[in-house]
Short mmCIF file of C-alpha atoms in Angstrom, two decimals:
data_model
loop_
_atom_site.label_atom_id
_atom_site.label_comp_id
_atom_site.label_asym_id
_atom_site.label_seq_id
_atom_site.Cartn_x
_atom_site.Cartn_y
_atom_site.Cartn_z
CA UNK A 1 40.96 201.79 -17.53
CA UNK A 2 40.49 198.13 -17.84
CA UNK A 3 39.23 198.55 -21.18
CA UNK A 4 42.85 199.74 -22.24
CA UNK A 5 44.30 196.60 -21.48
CA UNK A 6 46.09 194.52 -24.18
CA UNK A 7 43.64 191.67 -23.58
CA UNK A 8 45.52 189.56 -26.90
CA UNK A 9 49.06 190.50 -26.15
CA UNK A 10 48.10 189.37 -22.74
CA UNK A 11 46.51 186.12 -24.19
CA UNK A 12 49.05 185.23 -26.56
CA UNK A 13 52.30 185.76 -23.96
CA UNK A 14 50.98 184.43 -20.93
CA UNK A 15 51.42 180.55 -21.41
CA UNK A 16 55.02 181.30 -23.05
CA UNK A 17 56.18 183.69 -20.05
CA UNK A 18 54.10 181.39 -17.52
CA UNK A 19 56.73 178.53 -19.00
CA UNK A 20 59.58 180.34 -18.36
CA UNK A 21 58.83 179.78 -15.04
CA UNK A 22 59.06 175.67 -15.18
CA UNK A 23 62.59 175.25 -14.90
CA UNK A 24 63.09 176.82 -11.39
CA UNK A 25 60.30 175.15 -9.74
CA UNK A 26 60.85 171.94 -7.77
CA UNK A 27 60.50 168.56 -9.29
CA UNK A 28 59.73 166.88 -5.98
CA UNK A 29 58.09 163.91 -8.28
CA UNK A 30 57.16 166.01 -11.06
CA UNK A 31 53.73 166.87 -9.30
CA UNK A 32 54.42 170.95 -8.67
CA UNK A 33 55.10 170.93 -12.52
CA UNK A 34 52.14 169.36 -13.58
CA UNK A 35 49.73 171.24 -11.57
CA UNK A 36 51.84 174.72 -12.04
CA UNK A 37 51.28 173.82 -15.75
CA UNK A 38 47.77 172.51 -15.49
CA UNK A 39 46.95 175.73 -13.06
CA UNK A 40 48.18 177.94 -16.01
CA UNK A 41 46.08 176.58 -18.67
CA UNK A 42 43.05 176.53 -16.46
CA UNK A 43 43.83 180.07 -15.95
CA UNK A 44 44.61 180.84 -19.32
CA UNK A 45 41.24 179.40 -20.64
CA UNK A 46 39.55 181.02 -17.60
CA UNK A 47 41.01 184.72 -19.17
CA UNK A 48 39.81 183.68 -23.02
CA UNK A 49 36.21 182.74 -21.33
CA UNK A 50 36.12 186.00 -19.25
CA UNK A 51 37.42 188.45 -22.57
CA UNK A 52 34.89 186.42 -24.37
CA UNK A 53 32.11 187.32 -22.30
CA UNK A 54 32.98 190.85 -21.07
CA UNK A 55 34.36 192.33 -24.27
CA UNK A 56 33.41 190.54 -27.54
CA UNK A 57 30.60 191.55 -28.95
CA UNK A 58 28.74 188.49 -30.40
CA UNK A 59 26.57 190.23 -33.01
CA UNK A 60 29.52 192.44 -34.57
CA UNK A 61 30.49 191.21 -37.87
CA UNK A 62 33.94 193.71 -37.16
CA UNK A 63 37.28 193.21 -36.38
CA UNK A 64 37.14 193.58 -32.39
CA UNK A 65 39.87 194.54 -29.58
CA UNK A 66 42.13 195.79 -32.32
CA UNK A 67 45.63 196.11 -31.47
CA UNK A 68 48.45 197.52 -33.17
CA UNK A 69 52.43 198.20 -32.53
CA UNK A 70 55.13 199.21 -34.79
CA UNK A 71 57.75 196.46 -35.67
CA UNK A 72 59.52 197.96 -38.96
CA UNK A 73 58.24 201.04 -40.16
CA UNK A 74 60.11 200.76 -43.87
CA UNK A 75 58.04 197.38 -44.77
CA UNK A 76 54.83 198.61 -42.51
CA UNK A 77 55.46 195.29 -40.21
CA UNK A 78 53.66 195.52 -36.99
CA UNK A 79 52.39 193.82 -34.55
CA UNK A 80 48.63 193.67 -35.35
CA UNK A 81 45.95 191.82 -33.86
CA UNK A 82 42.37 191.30 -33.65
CA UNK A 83 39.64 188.79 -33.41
CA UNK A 84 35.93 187.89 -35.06
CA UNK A 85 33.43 185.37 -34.71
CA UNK A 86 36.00 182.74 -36.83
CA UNK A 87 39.02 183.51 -34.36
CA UNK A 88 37.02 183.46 -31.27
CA UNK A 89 35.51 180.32 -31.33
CA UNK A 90 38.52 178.73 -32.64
CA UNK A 91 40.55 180.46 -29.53
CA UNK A 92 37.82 178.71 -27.06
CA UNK A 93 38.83 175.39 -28.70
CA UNK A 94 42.62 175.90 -28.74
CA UNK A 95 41.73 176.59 -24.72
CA UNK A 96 39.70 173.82 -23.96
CA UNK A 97 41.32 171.19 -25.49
CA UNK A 98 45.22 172.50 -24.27
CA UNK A 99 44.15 172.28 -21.30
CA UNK A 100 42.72 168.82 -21.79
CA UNK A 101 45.82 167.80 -23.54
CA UNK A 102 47.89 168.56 -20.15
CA UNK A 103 45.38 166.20 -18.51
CA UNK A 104 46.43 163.32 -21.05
CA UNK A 105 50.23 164.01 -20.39
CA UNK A 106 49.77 163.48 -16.72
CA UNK A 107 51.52 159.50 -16.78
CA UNK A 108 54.56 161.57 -18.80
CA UNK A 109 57.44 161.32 -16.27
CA UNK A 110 60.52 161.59 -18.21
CA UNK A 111 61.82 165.63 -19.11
CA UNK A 112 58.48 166.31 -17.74
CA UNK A 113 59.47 170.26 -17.22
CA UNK A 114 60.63 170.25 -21.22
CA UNK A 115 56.99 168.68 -22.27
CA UNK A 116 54.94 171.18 -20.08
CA UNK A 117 57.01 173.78 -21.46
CA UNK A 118 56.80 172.65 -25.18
CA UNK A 119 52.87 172.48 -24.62
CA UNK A 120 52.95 176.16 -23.65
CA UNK A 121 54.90 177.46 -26.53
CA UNK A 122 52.73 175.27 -28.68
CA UNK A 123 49.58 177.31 -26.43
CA UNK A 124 50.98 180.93 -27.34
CA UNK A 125 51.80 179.75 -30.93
CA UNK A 126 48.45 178.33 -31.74
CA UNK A 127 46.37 181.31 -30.25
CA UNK A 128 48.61 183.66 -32.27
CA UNK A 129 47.82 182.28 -35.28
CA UNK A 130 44.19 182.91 -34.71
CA UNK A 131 44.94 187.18 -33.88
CA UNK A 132 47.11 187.32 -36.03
CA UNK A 133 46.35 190.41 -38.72
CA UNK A 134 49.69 191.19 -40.10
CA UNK A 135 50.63 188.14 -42.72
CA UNK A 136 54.37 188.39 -41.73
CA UNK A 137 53.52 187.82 -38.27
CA UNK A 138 50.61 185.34 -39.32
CA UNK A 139 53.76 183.22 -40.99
CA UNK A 140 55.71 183.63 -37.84
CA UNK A 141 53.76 182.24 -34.88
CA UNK A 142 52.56 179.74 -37.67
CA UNK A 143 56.40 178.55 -37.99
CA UNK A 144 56.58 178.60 -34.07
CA UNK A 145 54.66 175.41 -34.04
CA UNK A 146 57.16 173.77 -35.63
CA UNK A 147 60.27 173.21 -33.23
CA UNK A 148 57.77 172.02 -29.96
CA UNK A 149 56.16 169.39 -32.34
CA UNK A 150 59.65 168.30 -33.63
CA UNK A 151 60.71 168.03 -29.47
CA UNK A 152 57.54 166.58 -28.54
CA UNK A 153 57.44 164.20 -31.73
CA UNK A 154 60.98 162.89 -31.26
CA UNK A 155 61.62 162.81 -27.42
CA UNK A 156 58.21 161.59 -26.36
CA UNK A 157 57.01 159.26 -29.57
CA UNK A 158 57.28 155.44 -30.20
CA UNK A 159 59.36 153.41 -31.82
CA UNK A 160 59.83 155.45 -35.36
CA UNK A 161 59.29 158.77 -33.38
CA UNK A 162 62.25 160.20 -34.99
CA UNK A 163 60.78 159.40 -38.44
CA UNK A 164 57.29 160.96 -37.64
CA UNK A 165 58.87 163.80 -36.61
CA UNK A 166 61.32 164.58 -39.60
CA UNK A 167 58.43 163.65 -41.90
CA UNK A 168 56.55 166.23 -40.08
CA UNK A 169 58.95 168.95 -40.83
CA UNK A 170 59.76 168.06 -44.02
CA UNK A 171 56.27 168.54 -44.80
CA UNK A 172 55.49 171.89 -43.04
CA UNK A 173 58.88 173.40 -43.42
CA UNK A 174 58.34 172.88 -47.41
CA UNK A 175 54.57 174.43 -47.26
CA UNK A 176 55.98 177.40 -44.99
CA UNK A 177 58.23 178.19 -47.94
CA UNK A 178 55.47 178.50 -49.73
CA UNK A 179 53.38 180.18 -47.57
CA UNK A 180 56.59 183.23 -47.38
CA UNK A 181 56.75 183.80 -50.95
CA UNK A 182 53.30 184.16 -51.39
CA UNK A 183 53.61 186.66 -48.49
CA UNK A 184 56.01 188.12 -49.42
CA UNK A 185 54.74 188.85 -53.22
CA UNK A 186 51.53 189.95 -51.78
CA UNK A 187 52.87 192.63 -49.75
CA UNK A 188 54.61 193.88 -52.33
CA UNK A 189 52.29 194.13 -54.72
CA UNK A 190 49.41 195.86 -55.89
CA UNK A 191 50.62 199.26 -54.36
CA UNK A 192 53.68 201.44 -54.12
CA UNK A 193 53.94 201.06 -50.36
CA UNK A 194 54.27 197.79 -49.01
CA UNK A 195 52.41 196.65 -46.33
CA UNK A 196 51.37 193.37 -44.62
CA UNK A 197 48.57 194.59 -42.98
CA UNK A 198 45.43 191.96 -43.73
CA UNK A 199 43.19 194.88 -43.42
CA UNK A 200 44.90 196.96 -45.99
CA UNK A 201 45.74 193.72 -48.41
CA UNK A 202 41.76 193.41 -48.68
CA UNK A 203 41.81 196.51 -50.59
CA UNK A 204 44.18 195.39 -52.71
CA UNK A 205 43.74 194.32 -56.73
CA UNK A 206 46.42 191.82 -58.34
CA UNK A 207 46.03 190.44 -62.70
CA UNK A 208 44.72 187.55 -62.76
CA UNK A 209 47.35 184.79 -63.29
CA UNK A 210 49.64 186.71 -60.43
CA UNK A 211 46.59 186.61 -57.91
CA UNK A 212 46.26 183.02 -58.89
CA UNK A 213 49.97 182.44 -58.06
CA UNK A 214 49.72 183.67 -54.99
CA UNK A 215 46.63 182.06 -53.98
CA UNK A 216 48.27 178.70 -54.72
CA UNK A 217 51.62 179.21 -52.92
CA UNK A 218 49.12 180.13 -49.77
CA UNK A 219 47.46 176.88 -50.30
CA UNK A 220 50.63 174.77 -50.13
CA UNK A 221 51.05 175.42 -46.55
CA UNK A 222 47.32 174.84 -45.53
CA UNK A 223 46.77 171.61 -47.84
CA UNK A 224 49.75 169.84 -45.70
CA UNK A 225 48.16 171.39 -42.54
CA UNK A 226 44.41 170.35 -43.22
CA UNK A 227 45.39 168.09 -44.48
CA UNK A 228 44.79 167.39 -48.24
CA UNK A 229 44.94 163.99 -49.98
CA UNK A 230 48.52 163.44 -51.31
CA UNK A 231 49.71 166.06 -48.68
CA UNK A 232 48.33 163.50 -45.78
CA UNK A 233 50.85 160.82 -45.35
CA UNK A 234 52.86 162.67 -42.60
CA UNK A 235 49.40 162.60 -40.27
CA UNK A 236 48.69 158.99 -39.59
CA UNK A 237 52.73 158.23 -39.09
CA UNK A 238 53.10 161.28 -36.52
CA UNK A 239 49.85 160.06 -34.98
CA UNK A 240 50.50 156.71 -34.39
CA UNK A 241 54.22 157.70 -33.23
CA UNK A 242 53.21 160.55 -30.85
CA UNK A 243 52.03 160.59 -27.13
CA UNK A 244 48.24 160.35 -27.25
CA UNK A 245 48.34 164.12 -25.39
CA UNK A 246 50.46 165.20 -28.42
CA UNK A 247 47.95 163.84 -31.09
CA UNK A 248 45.32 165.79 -29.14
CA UNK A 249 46.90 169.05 -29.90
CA UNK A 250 47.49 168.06 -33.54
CA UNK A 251 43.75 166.79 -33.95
CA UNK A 252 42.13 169.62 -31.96
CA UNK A 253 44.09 172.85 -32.84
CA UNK A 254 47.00 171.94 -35.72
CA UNK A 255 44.72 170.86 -38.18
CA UNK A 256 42.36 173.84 -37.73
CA UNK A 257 45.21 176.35 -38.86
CA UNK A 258 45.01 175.05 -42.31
CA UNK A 259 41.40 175.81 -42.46
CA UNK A 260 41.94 179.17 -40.49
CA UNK A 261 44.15 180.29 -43.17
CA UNK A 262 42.12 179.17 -45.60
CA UNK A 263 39.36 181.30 -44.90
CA UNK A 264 40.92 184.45 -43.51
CA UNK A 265 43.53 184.78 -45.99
CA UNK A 266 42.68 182.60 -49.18
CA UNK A 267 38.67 183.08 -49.35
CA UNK A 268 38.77 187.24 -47.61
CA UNK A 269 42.01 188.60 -49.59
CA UNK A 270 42.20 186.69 -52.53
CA UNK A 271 38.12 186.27 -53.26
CA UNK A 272 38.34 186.20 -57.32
CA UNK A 273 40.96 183.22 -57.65
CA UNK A 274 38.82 181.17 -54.57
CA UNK A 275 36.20 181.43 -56.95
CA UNK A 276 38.28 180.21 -60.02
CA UNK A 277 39.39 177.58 -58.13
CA UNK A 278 36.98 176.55 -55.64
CA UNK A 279 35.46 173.24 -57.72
CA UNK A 280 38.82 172.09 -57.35
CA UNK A 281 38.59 172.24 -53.34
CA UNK A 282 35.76 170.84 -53.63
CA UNK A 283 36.73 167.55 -55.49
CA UNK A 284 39.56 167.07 -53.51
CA UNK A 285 37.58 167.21 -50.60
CA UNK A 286 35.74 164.53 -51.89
CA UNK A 287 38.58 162.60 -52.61
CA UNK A 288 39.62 163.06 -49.14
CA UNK A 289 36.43 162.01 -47.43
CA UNK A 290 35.96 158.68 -49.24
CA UNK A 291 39.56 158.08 -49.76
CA UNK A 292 40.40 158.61 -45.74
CA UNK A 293 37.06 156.64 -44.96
CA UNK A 294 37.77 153.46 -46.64
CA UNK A 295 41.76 153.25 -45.46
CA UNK A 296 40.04 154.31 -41.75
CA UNK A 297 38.43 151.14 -41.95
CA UNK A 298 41.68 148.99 -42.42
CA UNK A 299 43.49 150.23 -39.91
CA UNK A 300 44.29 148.29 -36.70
CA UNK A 301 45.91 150.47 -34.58
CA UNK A 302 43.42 152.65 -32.43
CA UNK A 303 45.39 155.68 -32.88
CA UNK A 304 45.73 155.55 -36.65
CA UNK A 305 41.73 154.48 -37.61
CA UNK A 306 41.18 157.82 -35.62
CA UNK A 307 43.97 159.56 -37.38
CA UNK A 308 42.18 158.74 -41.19
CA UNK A 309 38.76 159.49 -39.51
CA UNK A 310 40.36 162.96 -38.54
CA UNK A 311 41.65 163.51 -42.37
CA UNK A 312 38.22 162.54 -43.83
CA UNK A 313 36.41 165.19 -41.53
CA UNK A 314 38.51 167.76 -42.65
CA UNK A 315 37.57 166.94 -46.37
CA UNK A 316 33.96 168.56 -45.10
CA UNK A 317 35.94 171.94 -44.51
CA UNK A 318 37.57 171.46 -47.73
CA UNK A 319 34.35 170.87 -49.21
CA UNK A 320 32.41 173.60 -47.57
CA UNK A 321 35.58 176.57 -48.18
CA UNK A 322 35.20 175.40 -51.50
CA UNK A 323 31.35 175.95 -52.02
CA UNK A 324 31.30 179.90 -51.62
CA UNK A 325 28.57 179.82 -49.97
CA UNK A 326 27.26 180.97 -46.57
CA UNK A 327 25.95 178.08 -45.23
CA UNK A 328 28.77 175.86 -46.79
CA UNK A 329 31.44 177.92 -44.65
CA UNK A 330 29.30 178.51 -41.86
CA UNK A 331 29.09 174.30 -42.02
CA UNK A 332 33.01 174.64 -42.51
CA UNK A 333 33.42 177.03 -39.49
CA UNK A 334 31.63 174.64 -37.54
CA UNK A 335 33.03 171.23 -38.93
CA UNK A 336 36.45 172.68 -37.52
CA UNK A 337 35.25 173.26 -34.10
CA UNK A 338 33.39 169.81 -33.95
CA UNK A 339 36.04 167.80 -34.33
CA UNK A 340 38.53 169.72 -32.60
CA UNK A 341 36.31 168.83 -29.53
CA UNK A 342 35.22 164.89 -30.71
CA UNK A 343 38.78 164.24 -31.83
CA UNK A 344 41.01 165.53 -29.14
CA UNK A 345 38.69 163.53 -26.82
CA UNK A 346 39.01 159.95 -28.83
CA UNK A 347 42.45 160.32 -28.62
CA UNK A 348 42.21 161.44 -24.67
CA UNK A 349 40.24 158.30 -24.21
CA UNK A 350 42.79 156.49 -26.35
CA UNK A 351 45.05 157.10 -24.54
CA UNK A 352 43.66 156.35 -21.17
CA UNK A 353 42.46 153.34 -23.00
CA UNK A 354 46.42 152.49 -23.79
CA UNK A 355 47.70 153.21 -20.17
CA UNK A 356 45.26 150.12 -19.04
CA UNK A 357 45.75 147.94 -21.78
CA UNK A 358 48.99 148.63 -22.83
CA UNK A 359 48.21 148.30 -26.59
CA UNK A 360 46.47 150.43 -28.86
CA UNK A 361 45.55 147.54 -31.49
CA UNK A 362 41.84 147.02 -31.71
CA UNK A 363 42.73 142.93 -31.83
CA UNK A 364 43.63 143.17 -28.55
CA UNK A 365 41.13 145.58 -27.05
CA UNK A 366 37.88 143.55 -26.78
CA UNK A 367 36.11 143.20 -23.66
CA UNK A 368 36.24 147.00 -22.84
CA UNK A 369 32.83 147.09 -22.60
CA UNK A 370 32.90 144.67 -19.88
CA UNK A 371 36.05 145.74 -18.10
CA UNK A 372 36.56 149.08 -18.42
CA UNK A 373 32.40 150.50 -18.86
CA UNK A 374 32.53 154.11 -18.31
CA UNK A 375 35.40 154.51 -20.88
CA UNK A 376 33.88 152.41 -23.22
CA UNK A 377 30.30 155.08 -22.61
CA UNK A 378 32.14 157.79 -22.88
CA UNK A 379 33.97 156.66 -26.50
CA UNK A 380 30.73 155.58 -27.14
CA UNK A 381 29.59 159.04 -26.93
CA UNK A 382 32.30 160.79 -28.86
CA UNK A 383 31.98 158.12 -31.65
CA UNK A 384 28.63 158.83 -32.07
CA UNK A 385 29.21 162.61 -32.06
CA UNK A 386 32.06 162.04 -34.45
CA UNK A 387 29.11 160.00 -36.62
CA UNK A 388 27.57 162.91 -37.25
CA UNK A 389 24.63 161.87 -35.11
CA UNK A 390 21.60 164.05 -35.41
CA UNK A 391 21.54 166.52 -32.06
CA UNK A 392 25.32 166.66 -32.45
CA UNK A 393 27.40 169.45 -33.33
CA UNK A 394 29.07 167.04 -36.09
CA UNK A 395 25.11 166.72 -37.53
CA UNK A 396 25.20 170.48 -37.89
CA UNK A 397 28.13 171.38 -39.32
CA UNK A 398 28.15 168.53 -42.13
CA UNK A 399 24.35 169.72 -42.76
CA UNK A 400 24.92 173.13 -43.22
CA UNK A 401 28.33 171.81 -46.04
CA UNK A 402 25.70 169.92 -47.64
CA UNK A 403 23.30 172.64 -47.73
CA UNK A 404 26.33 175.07 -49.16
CA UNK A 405 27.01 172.60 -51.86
CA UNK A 406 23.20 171.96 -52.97
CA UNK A 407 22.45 175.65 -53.06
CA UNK A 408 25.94 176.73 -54.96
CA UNK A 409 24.84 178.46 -58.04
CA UNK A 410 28.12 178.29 -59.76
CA UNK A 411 28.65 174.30 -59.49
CA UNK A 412 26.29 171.95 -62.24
CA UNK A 413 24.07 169.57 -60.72
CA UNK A 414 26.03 166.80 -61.69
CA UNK A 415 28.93 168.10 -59.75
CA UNK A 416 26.78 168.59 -56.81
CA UNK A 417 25.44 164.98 -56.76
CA UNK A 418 28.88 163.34 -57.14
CA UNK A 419 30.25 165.67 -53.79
CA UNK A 420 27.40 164.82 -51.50
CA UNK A 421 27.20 161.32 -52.35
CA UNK A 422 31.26 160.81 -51.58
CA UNK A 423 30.22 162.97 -48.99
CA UNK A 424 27.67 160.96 -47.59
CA UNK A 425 30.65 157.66 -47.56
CA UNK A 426 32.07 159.24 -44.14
CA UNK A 427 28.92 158.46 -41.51
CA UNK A 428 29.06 154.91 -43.17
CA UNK A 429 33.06 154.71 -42.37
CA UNK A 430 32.10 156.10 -38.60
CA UNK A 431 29.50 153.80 -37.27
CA UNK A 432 32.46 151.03 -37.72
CA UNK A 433 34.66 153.60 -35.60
CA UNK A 434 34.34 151.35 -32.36
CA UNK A 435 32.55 148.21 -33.06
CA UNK A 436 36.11 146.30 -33.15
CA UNK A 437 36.52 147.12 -29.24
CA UNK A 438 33.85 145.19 -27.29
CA UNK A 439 34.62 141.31 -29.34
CA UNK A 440 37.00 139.46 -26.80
CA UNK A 441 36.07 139.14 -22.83
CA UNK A 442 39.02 137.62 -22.29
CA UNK A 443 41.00 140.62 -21.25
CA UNK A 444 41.35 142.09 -17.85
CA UNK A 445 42.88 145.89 -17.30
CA UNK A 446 43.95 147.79 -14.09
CA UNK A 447 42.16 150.77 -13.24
CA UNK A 448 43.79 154.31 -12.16
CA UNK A 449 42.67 157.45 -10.06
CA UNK A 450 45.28 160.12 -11.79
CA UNK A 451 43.28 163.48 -11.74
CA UNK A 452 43.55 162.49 -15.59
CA UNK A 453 41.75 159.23 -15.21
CA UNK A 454 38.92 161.16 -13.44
CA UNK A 455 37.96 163.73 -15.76
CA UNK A 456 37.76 161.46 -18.72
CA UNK A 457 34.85 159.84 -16.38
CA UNK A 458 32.86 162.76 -14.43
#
């Protein structure tokens, strides 16, 4: 019996329903709400862990706990789902650092029942993107992160918040368009029926120049999600605007869509323009790693250096998509879940950083060392792990890209050399990540005992 449950319907609706629920609870100092909503991430992350374990079958290459539901027959639009080894570990993530994020929000007081409830629709959103096996309903739950950014952006933000958060939907509201023509064209073509069925678009044949066409409008919408250097400018600015719980989501999960798509869509249903165009992914991941690296190192603000370190670790999954090779998207694969983890946590200890201090400008921050020692160990930590230090997951991941470009057969030696030598530019760029933060003494901060405050220290 229990093996005919829904177990990704059930996953995907049960932080959006569980929201519902926020308004008629009591806001008796806004505690009930945050542990009703912390309590419902802990148990939705508890149900991923427990589906993971009990029915996913780790050495299956197959689509797993396939489910399927008829929306509109005449188009073949239904609601399909199903997960891999890509989706599943990127599920875990969007788990573990959600429920992290609703940690960092803790200080929020104001609308606090409209946040919590923003962070759950941003929850089932996120995790439906990753089940996702119809493209119409791919492009759906990937527009329904749109609207709880834009609240979270422009109600919770700093000074320019409302900036940020136009810029940010100017951005992915123009890729989206993109994204639902090339839909759109895909499902209807290449057969007499239309469908927009992943599994049944893999079959699928396209000419040439029509296949590239639709490749490209695809990669609109992931470049500004990734993102890719020009498409990057709306990152730092929402970043340095946004509540540090808010970046967390954006660094952890949002970013990892692009790349998601990328893979399952671009590189499975649309193989023979990826490998027309794949040098070209390649060299603007480049770009992006030693462009991001050097303007990381400029910055002042806490919040943004992380924010350019963020878009010049993505230029590794660029880089290893881009390679065609297994150990240059296996690298990829893991690049993604990496930083979700490293980044999400900078900005968590950010943050915690900023509700001491008061400031998020590394001019100001000396002395933490001194002051403030187990935060400045732990940021130690994830800078290091963000370095790429060997016996790190980062290590790994940018190993196995490096590996994927060296061994592509398709790519001249030349080209090779240039890509791992920009490549190489981003450790250099990290081990200046926190040196800026232990110059002044001078500073004293006051210390806190939020259930926040104590898991960013035990």
């Amino acid at each position: 019996m229990i093996n005919n449950v829904p177990w990704l319907t059930t996953i995907v609706f049960f932080p959006i329903l569980a929201g519902l629920m926020i308004p008629i609870l009591s806001s008796d100092g806004n505690k009930i709400i945050r542990w009703y909503t912390l309590g419902i991430c802990l148990l939705e992350f508890s149900l991923i862990t427990y589906v993971f374990y009990c029915h996913f079958q780790i050495d299956s290459q197959s689509l797993q706990l396939l489910e399927t539901f008829s929306w509109i027959d005449s188009i073949h639009f239904r609601w399909a789902l199903g997960i891999d080894g890509l989706s599943m570990g990127l599920i875990l993530l969007t788990g573990f650092v959600t429920t992290l994020a609703t940690l960092g929000a803790w200080p929020i007081t104001p609308n606090t029942r409209l946040f919590y409830f923003l962070m759950l629709v941003m929850y089932s959103g996120q995790i439906g993107v990753f089940v996702s096996r119809d493209i119409l309903l791919f492009f759906l739950v990937w527009e329904l992160e749109l609207i709880p950014v834009y609240l979270l952006l422009s109600l919770w933000g700093g000074k320019k918040r409302l900036y940020s958060a136009t810029k940010f939907v100017l951005y992915t509201a123009g890729g989206s368009i993109f994204l639902l023509l090339a839909a759109l064209t895909m499902s209807f073509s290449g057969s007499d029926v239309p469908s927009f069925d992943i599994q049944d678009s893999i079959d699928k044949s396209y000419p040439v120049s029509l296949e590239i066409l639709i490749y490209i409008g695809f990669l609109v919408a992931y470049v500004v999600k990734l993102p890719i250097i020009p498409f990057h400018t709306w990152l730092p600015d929402t970043h340095g605007e946004a509540h540090y719980s808010t970046c967390m989501l954006l660094a952890g999960v949002l970013l990892k869509m692009g790349g998601y798509g990328l893979i399952r869509i671009n590189l499975e249903l649309l193989t023979h323009a990826h490998f027309f165009l794949g040098s070209g992914l390649m060299l603007f991941g480049a770009i992006q790693i030693a462009y991001a690296s050097f303007i990381s190192m400029s910055q002042r603000n806490l919040k943004k250096r992380i924010a350019y370190s963020s878009i010049s670790h993505m230029g590794f999954v660029t880089i290893g998509i881009g390679s065609l090779t297994d150990s240059g998207i296996d690298g990829a694969m893991l690049q993604m879940i990496s930083h979700g983890l490293s980044g999400a946590a900078l900005f968590f200890l950010a943050g915690t950083c900023y509700d001491r201090t008061r400031t998020y400008l590394l001019d100001q921050l000396g002395g933490v060392a001194t002051t403030l020692p187990k935060l400045f160990t732990m940021f130690s930590i994830f800078s290091l792990a963000s370095l790429a230090l060997p016996g790190m997951s980062g290590f790994v991941s940018e190993l196995l890209v490096f590996i994927g470009v060296s061994t592509a057969e398709q790519y001249s030696f030349p080209f090779k050399i240039v890509i791992t030598l920009v490549g190489a530019i981003n450790p250099a760029r990290d081990e200046d990540e926190g040196k800026d933060i232990a110059e002044n003494k001078k500073k004293s901060f006051v210390s806190s005992t939020s259930p926040r405050d104590k898991s960013s220290f035990f």
